[in-house]
Amino acid sequence: MNSCIWNIVLFVIFMDINNIRNSIKKYYPVTDESIEQLSRHFKIHHFPAKHIIIRGGIIDRNVYFIEKGLTRSYCLVDGVEHTTWFSKEGDITFGLLCLYHNVAGFEFVETVEPTLAYSISVNVLNELYDRNIEIANWGRVVHQECLLSLQCVRIDNLTMTAKERYQALLRTFPDICSRVNLGYIASFLGISLSTLSRIRAER
Amino acid sequence: MNSCIWNIVLFVIFMDINNIRNSIKKYYPVTDESIEQLSRHFKIHHFPAKHIIIRGGIIDRNVYFIEKGLTRSYCLVDGVEHTTWFSKEGDITFGLLCLYHNVAGFEFVETVEPTLAYSISVNVLNELYDRNIEIANWGRVVHQECLLSLQCVRIDNLTMTAKERYQALLRTFPDICSRVNLGYIASFLGISLSTLSRIRAER
DNA sequence: AATATATTTTGACCTACATCAAAAAAAAGT
DNA sequence: ACTTTTTTTTGATGTAGGTCAAAATATATT
């Protein structure tokens, strides 16, 4: 057994990254060797619930891979939080603008549940993108799928009533709906908390 | 001069792809050789205005690189067209769902102006992604930037009034606003044509 | 179990924007 | 230049969903 294999064995033993590994492979057929190249730079985090991982207005150049738990991305406009996305086990989360353009971003990411996550610096990630074609393609496909999901959400917003949007969300992300409170769901759907409550009361 | 160089010379002479080439390089530092690998599969199209390039409900597995002109993506819900995006010279356009998942998509793409575009089959593109790390990373970065733009549009929708959204659009995409009619802009902003007209009449 | 805190529901009232239809203006075709 | 078609404006009226505040639940803390 050479040292490379030993590294893999060690990381399998010590790192709890099954959800992350499966998710990566679901997007693109990345080899274990490439996943090891990525995960050897992982820094582990145990965040309690309601912990702000990424704060708007400052620079945080890390990507967070979520192994367990649930986070909520939002932006703060005139003192009001507008939820833009939820990320759960197997997902990645980060501030888009900050990560891509290295400027202070507008997005916050906060845990909804106690969360086990691994961070990797975008500098390291960018080096891997430039060197490892599997990781580059994994990154491409992840972004394709994010784009598609966001497009669907936007089309729902353009074409549906508040009630229809809530029903669509229940269908598309049933687990999210049962894990976060109504305020966050209302905000994500772009409706007020009282309207959402009334919608649920119907029938 | 070997035949590879001759190919490049020929394609520079015969293909009018300057906007496309500059745009690709703006996203990621792709070499001329890689661009040639891509563009040698290009099929040229001269579309008149109001031509439907991609029709929802059927499968069109091509990506269109726009060299000149302007297109509008929309989806059709209950007989109403909802504009989701505009693409102009240097941009690419395609049906997201159809391209990524090989199923009949919900998106239409139609020219707004007479348009010079080059298509490439997604099968060819996927082969290039798997073989050429520059192209894979170009694809990744394009999708990152699309995601960021779409996220910004969605946040505007969640946080701004109709008037503010129109003003934001004027700032962000002034050229689009002057090249398409109000109906499309209203639809993109998610407001009615009459409301948009009234907003413009103010002050 | 009792108290404190967070979440959800309900009520009363309001407004930004929708809808529908007709008129005006602009652009395109002959 | 005149007609036809498309685009934009304007008017009258309606409504989905907002706001604010209080009550009712549910959850967490001691």
XYZ file of C-alpha atoms (C1' of nucleotides) in Angstrom:
466
model
C 0.000 0.000 0.000
C 1.490 3.307 -1.003
C 0.993 6.506 0.944
C -1.721 7.751 -1.400
C -3.894 4.766 -0.570
C -3.170 5.276 3.105
C -4.402 8.817 2.854
C -7.663 7.613 1.392
C -8.078 4.967 4.073
C -7.408 7.516 6.805
C -9.843 10.024 5.421
C -12.544 7.373 5.084
C -12.030 6.461 8.722
C -11.924 9.957 10.167
C -14.214 12.012 7.992
C -17.946 11.735 8.070
C -18.662 12.876 4.516
C -20.990 10.262 3.109
C -23.798 12.617 2.179
C -21.303 14.976 0.598
C -19.557 12.196 -1.333
C -22.799 10.723 -2.650
C -24.066 14.116 -3.653
C -20.883 14.948 -5.568
C -21.073 11.659 -7.455
C -24.762 12.190 -8.189
C -23.911 15.372 -10.102
C -20.888 14.036 -11.968
C -18.946 10.714 -11.934
C -16.001 11.966 -9.873
C -13.474 9.323 -8.744
C -12.653 8.727 -5.080
C -9.155 10.010 -5.790
C -10.574 13.389 -6.913
C -12.904 13.566 -3.953
C -9.905 12.929 -1.746
C -8.033 15.791 -3.428
C -10.963 17.994 -2.482
C -11.671 16.697 0.992
C -8.090 16.724 2.203
C -8.470 20.516 2.348
C -11.730 20.330 4.306
C -11.957 22.143 7.592
C -14.627 20.730 9.864
C -17.313 22.878 11.526
C -20.000 22.016 14.067
C -22.418 24.921 13.938
C -25.272 25.246 16.434
C -28.735 26.254 15.195
C -29.229 29.953 14.333
C -25.508 30.435 13.799
C -24.572 32.909 11.083
C -22.008 31.162 8.882
C -21.628 33.874 6.272
C -22.354 37.505 6.943
C -23.273 39.988 4.212
C -21.067 43.020 3.766
C -17.833 41.214 4.544
C -15.688 38.822 2.561
C -15.858 35.100 3.261
C -14.120 33.201 0.514
C -15.155 29.717 1.512
C -17.500 27.116 0.166
C -19.343 25.071 2.790
C -20.228 21.459 2.107
C -23.105 20.408 4.333
C -22.911 16.879 5.665
C -25.792 17.163 8.097
C -28.241 19.919 8.958
C -29.963 22.750 7.154
C -29.048 26.312 6.314
C -30.941 29.297 5.008
C -29.525 31.964 2.709
C -31.054 35.404 2.886
C -30.371 39.020 2.190
C -31.173 41.938 4.395
C -33.021 44.858 2.801
C -34.219 47.754 4.958
C -33.945 45.608 8.047
C -36.048 42.808 6.556
C -34.615 39.360 5.850
C -35.556 37.905 2.484
C -34.873 34.179 2.321
C -33.394 33.182 -1.019
C -32.504 29.522 -0.602
C -32.317 26.514 1.695
C -29.401 24.078 1.656
C -29.345 20.685 3.316
C -27.142 17.608 3.644
C -25.229 17.011 0.404
C -25.656 20.622 -0.737
C -23.051 23.347 -0.862
C -23.595 26.903 0.273
C -21.706 30.185 -0.048
C -22.252 33.828 -0.945
C -22.447 33.963 -4.740
C -21.205 37.472 -5.375
C -18.471 37.295 -2.764
C -17.158 33.973 -4.005
C -17.204 34.736 -7.711
C -16.035 38.332 -7.659
C -14.127 38.627 -4.392
C -16.115 41.605 -3.168
C -18.229 41.977 -0.044
C -21.444 40.117 -0.770
C -25.069 40.809 0.043
C -25.947 37.294 1.154
C -26.120 35.838 4.633
C -26.105 32.138 5.404
C -27.442 30.974 8.735
C -28.036 27.516 10.170
C -31.624 26.495 10.785
C -30.635 23.260 12.528
C -27.378 22.233 14.212
C -25.156 21.632 11.207
C -22.054 19.605 10.398
C -20.235 21.264 7.519
C -16.818 21.262 5.892
C -15.350 24.402 4.404
C -12.831 24.747 1.629
C -11.199 27.974 0.531
C -12.180 29.143 -2.927
C -8.507 29.628 -3.751
C -7.870 25.937 -3.221
C -11.053 25.090 -5.105
C -10.034 27.265 -8.042
C -6.668 25.515 -8.222
C -8.451 22.185 -8.342
C -10.791 23.464 -11.050
C -7.784 24.437 -13.167
C -5.984 21.139 -12.633
C -8.624 18.454 -12.277
C -11.116 18.128 -15.129
C -13.463 15.943 -13.093
C -13.780 18.577 -10.408
C -14.193 21.286 -13.046
C -17.064 19.347 -14.563
C -18.593 18.589 -11.190
C -18.547 22.362 -10.554
C -20.106 22.997 -13.940
C -22.937 20.513 -13.454
C -23.690 21.689 -9.920
C -24.075 25.201 -11.274
C -26.228 24.000 -14.161
C -28.590 22.311 -11.748
C -28.679 25.322 -9.431
C -29.499 27.528 -12.376
C -32.326 25.242 -13.443
C -33.791 25.127 -9.927
C -33.593 28.878 -9.541
C -35.163 29.389 -12.964
C -38.065 27.154 -11.927
C -38.534 29.084 -8.702
C -38.536 32.352 -10.612
C -41.051 31.095 -13.156
C -43.307 29.981 -10.306
C -43.068 33.500 -8.925
C -43.954 35.013 -12.297
C -46.846 32.719 -13.086
C -48.513 31.470 -9.917
C -50.667 32.832 -7.122
C -49.430 32.713 -3.526
C -51.454 29.582 -2.845
C -50.193 27.765 -5.926
C -46.611 28.644 -5.062
C -47.000 27.223 -1.572
C -48.501 24.023 -2.955
C -45.693 23.761 -5.506
C -43.116 24.159 -2.751
C -44.788 21.425 -0.706
C -44.477 19.153 -3.728
C -40.911 20.091 -4.695
C -39.302 20.430 -1.268
C -41.562 18.634 1.219
C -38.713 18.043 3.663
C -37.707 21.715 3.718
C -41.289 22.694 4.494
C -41.369 20.438 7.530
C -37.963 21.529 8.811
C -38.199 25.331 8.741
C -40.745 27.682 10.259
C -43.491 29.417 8.319
C -41.824 32.808 8.405
C -38.906 31.535 6.356
C -41.169 29.772 3.878
C -43.334 32.868 3.435
C -40.255 34.984 2.867
C -38.856 32.490 0.346
C -42.179 32.482 -1.518
C -42.339 36.266 -1.453
C -45.576 36.439 0.546
C -46.343 37.667 4.045
C -46.499 35.395 7.044
C -50.174 36.177 7.669
C -51.133 35.420 4.076
C -49.330 32.087 4.223
C -51.086 31.224 7.441
C -54.452 32.024 5.867
C -53.596 29.902 2.838
C -52.852 26.948 5.086
C -56.104 27.484 6.999
C -58.172 27.115 3.800
C -59.715 23.680 3.390
C 2.444 25.595 -41.428
C 0.766 22.378 -40.313
C -2.860 21.570 -41.025
C -3.943 22.597 -37.550
C -2.723 26.122 -38.138
C -4.415 26.127 -41.543
C -7.683 25.201 -39.924
C -7.400 28.146 -37.599
C -6.554 30.518 -40.423
C -9.495 29.295 -42.478
C -11.944 29.606 -39.630
C -10.753 33.124 -38.866
C -11.328 34.079 -42.500
C -14.728 32.461 -42.955
C -16.409 32.733 -39.584
C -17.743 35.939 -38.166
C -17.460 35.033 -34.474
C -15.663 37.979 -32.889
C -18.334 38.782 -30.343
C -18.585 35.125 -29.421
C -14.807 34.703 -29.137
C -14.373 37.819 -26.989
C -17.233 36.789 -24.766
C -15.828 33.295 -24.211
C -12.441 34.731 -23.272
C -14.056 37.259 -20.967
C -15.501 34.430 -18.879
C -12.419 32.217 -18.850
C -8.941 32.394 -20.481
C -9.633 29.848 -23.205
C -6.935 29.473 -25.891
C -7.638 30.005 -29.596
C -6.982 26.309 -30.113
C -9.820 25.404 -27.730
C -12.140 27.935 -29.303
C -11.350 26.369 -32.636
C -12.233 22.918 -31.255
C -15.584 24.363 -30.323
C -16.263 26.475 -33.374
C -15.348 23.834 -35.940
C -18.645 22.174 -34.996
C -20.633 25.411 -35.393
C -23.588 25.425 -37.733
C -24.466 28.903 -38.934
C -27.990 30.348 -38.740
C -29.440 33.599 -40.048
C -32.727 34.009 -38.210
C -35.194 36.776 -39.117
C -36.897 38.745 -36.341
C -39.731 36.964 -34.473
C -38.396 33.570 -35.443
C -38.899 30.841 -32.881
C -35.518 29.152 -32.449
C -36.484 26.768 -29.666
C -40.009 25.610 -29.063
C -41.248 24.365 -25.698
C -42.618 20.866 -25.483
C -40.179 19.377 -27.972
C -36.536 18.410 -27.717
C -33.882 20.707 -29.178
C -30.494 19.611 -27.937
C -28.496 22.548 -29.235
C -26.764 25.502 -27.693
C -26.942 28.708 -29.711
C -24.067 31.185 -29.626
C -25.331 34.619 -30.620
C -22.933 36.657 -32.718
C -25.342 39.435 -33.583
C -28.926 40.188 -32.638
C -31.166 39.657 -29.649
C -33.354 36.826 -28.412
C -35.985 36.451 -25.760
C -36.626 33.336 -23.692
C -40.109 32.802 -22.380
C -42.473 30.175 -21.171
C -46.103 29.811 -22.044
C -48.560 29.371 -19.185
C -52.309 29.332 -19.849
C -51.748 31.006 -23.197
C -49.704 33.828 -21.683
C -46.021 34.311 -22.500
C -43.796 35.039 -19.516
C -40.432 36.425 -20.573
C -37.623 34.933 -18.502
C -34.464 36.243 -20.142
C -32.894 38.237 -22.948
C -29.721 37.152 -24.739
C -27.635 39.298 -27.042
C -24.379 39.223 -29.010
C -21.763 37.191 -27.118
C -24.391 35.358 -25.063
C -25.499 31.763 -25.377
C -29.092 30.597 -25.292
C -30.864 27.258 -25.003
C -33.672 25.540 -23.115
C -32.261 24.712 -19.681
C -34.341 21.692 -18.796
C -34.188 20.192 -22.265
C -30.435 20.571 -22.530
C -29.528 19.307 -19.086
C -31.991 16.460 -18.750
C -32.836 15.546 -22.334
C -36.576 15.904 -21.850
C -39.043 18.175 -23.613
C -38.533 21.594 -22.065
C -40.896 24.375 -21.099
C -38.869 27.216 -22.543
C -39.202 28.981 -25.871
C -36.512 31.123 -27.445
C -37.503 33.637 -30.087
C -35.525 36.281 -31.923
C -36.420 39.896 -31.198
C -34.120 41.229 -33.938
C -32.669 39.529 -37.016
C -30.020 37.310 -35.487
C -26.779 35.670 -36.575
C -26.180 32.620 -34.409
C -24.119 29.431 -34.416
C -25.459 26.222 -32.968
C -23.555 23.310 -31.520
C -25.063 20.024 -30.441
C -24.963 19.350 -26.734
C -23.528 15.895 -27.440
C -20.496 17.474 -29.060
C -20.305 20.038 -26.284
C -20.430 17.347 -23.603
C -17.577 15.496 -25.291
C -15.536 18.673 -25.239
C -16.384 19.241 -21.584
C -15.072 15.768 -20.754
C -11.889 16.165 -22.771
C -10.916 19.827 -22.615
C -10.475 21.337 -19.169
C -10.492 24.893 -20.505
C -13.889 24.417 -22.064
C -15.163 22.667 -18.938
C -14.095 25.662 -16.879
C -15.508 28.126 -19.378
C -18.822 26.262 -19.041
C -18.555 26.364 -15.274
C -17.881 30.095 -15.107
C -20.628 30.943 -17.597
C -23.078 29.081 -15.395
C -21.747 30.756 -12.260
C -22.339 34.168 -13.792
C -25.787 33.206 -15.060
C -26.693 31.996 -11.600
C -25.523 35.244 -10.040
C -27.490 37.349 -12.526
C -30.619 35.296 -12.033
C -30.230 35.467 -8.265
C -30.027 39.273 -8.489
C -33.142 39.412 -10.641
C -35.005 37.221 -8.183
C -33.925 39.303 -5.202
C -35.127 42.414 -7.005
C -38.463 40.707 -7.449
C -38.641 39.793 -3.775
C -37.606 43.165 -2.413
C -38.600 45.960 -4.798
C -41.756 47.664 -5.986
C -42.673 47.606 -9.673
C -41.221 51.069 -10.176
C -37.941 50.253 -8.478
C -37.566 47.089 -10.517
C -38.035 48.999 -13.738
C -35.463 51.576 -12.687
C -33.040 48.811 -11.695
C -33.485 47.181 -15.097
C -32.796 50.472 -16.850
C -29.546 50.690 -14.905
C -28.475 47.066 -15.308
C -29.535 46.407 -18.900
C -30.039 49.801 -20.560
C -29.428 48.396 -24.049
C -32.019 45.654 -23.625
C -34.590 48.226 -22.553
C -34.065 50.226 -25.728
C -34.125 47.207 -28.026
C -37.278 45.378 -26.922
C -40.858 46.588 -26.598
C -42.560 47.397 -23.318
C -44.680 44.282 -23.309
C -41.602 42.075 -23.039
C -40.048 44.248 -20.348
C -43.247 44.259 -18.299
C -43.479 40.498 -18.598
C -39.829 40.065 -17.573
C -40.379 42.309 -14.542
C -43.550 40.472 -13.612
C -45.829 43.497 -13.936
C -48.631 44.322 -16.362
C -48.101 46.382 -19.482
C -50.464 49.113 -18.303
C -48.722 49.423 -14.949
C -45.357 49.749 -16.654
C -46.722 52.423 -18.945
C -48.051 54.364 -15.978
C -44.710 54.061 -14.187
C -42.965 55.555 -17.206
C -45.504 58.394 -17.384
C -44.703 59.496 -13.810
C -42.360 62.445 -13.597
C -45.391 22.177 36.462
C -44.763 26.910 35.723
C -42.886 30.578 33.264
C -40.765 32.660 29.339
C -40.048 32.792 24.432
C -40.960 31.755 19.806
C -44.282 30.608 16.334
C -48.695 30.602 14.155
C -53.378 32.189 13.609
C -56.924 35.549 13.209
C -59.162 40.229 12.592
C -59.715 44.851 10.574
C -58.394 47.664 7.190
C -55.633 49.251 3.127
C -52.948 49.635 -1.276
C -50.157 48.355 -5.158
C -50.996 46.461 -8.961
C -54.248 43.651 -12.048
C -57.838 43.477 -15.577
C -60.449 44.986 -19.384
C -61.390 48.121 -22.859
C -60.818 52.016 -25.634
C -58.062 55.782 -27.519
C -53.728 57.591 -29.160
C -49.355 57.198 -31.201
C -45.881 54.930 -33.740
C -44.191 51.741 -37.140
C -44.671 48.926 -41.139
C -46.603 47.618 -45.530
C -48.598 48.882 -50.073
C -49.284 59.504 -48.759
C -52.494 56.294 -47.090
C -53.905 52.141 -44.815
C -53.037 48.445 -41.726
C -50.876 46.651 -37.869
C -48.346 47.025 -33.748
C -47.194 49.365 -29.650
C -48.106 52.482 -25.947
C -51.035 55.332 -23.152
C -54.994 56.322 -20.429
C -59.429 55.448 -17.818
C -62.522 52.936 -14.757
C -62.927 49.439 -11.571
C -61.574 45.151 -8.901
C -58.785 42.114 -5.938
C -54.896 39.505 -4.143
C -52.247 40.044 -0.846
C -50.030 43.629 2.372
C -49.737 45.844 7.147
C -50.318 46.166 11.926
C -51.696 44.394 16.157
C -53.607 41.160 19.234
C -54.763 36.470 20.514
C -53.823 31.644 20.507
C -50.576 27.873 20.318
C -46.505 25.551 20.651
C -41.766 25.051 22.267
C -38.053 25.746 25.360
C -36.185 26.912 29.930
C -35.841 26.744 34.946
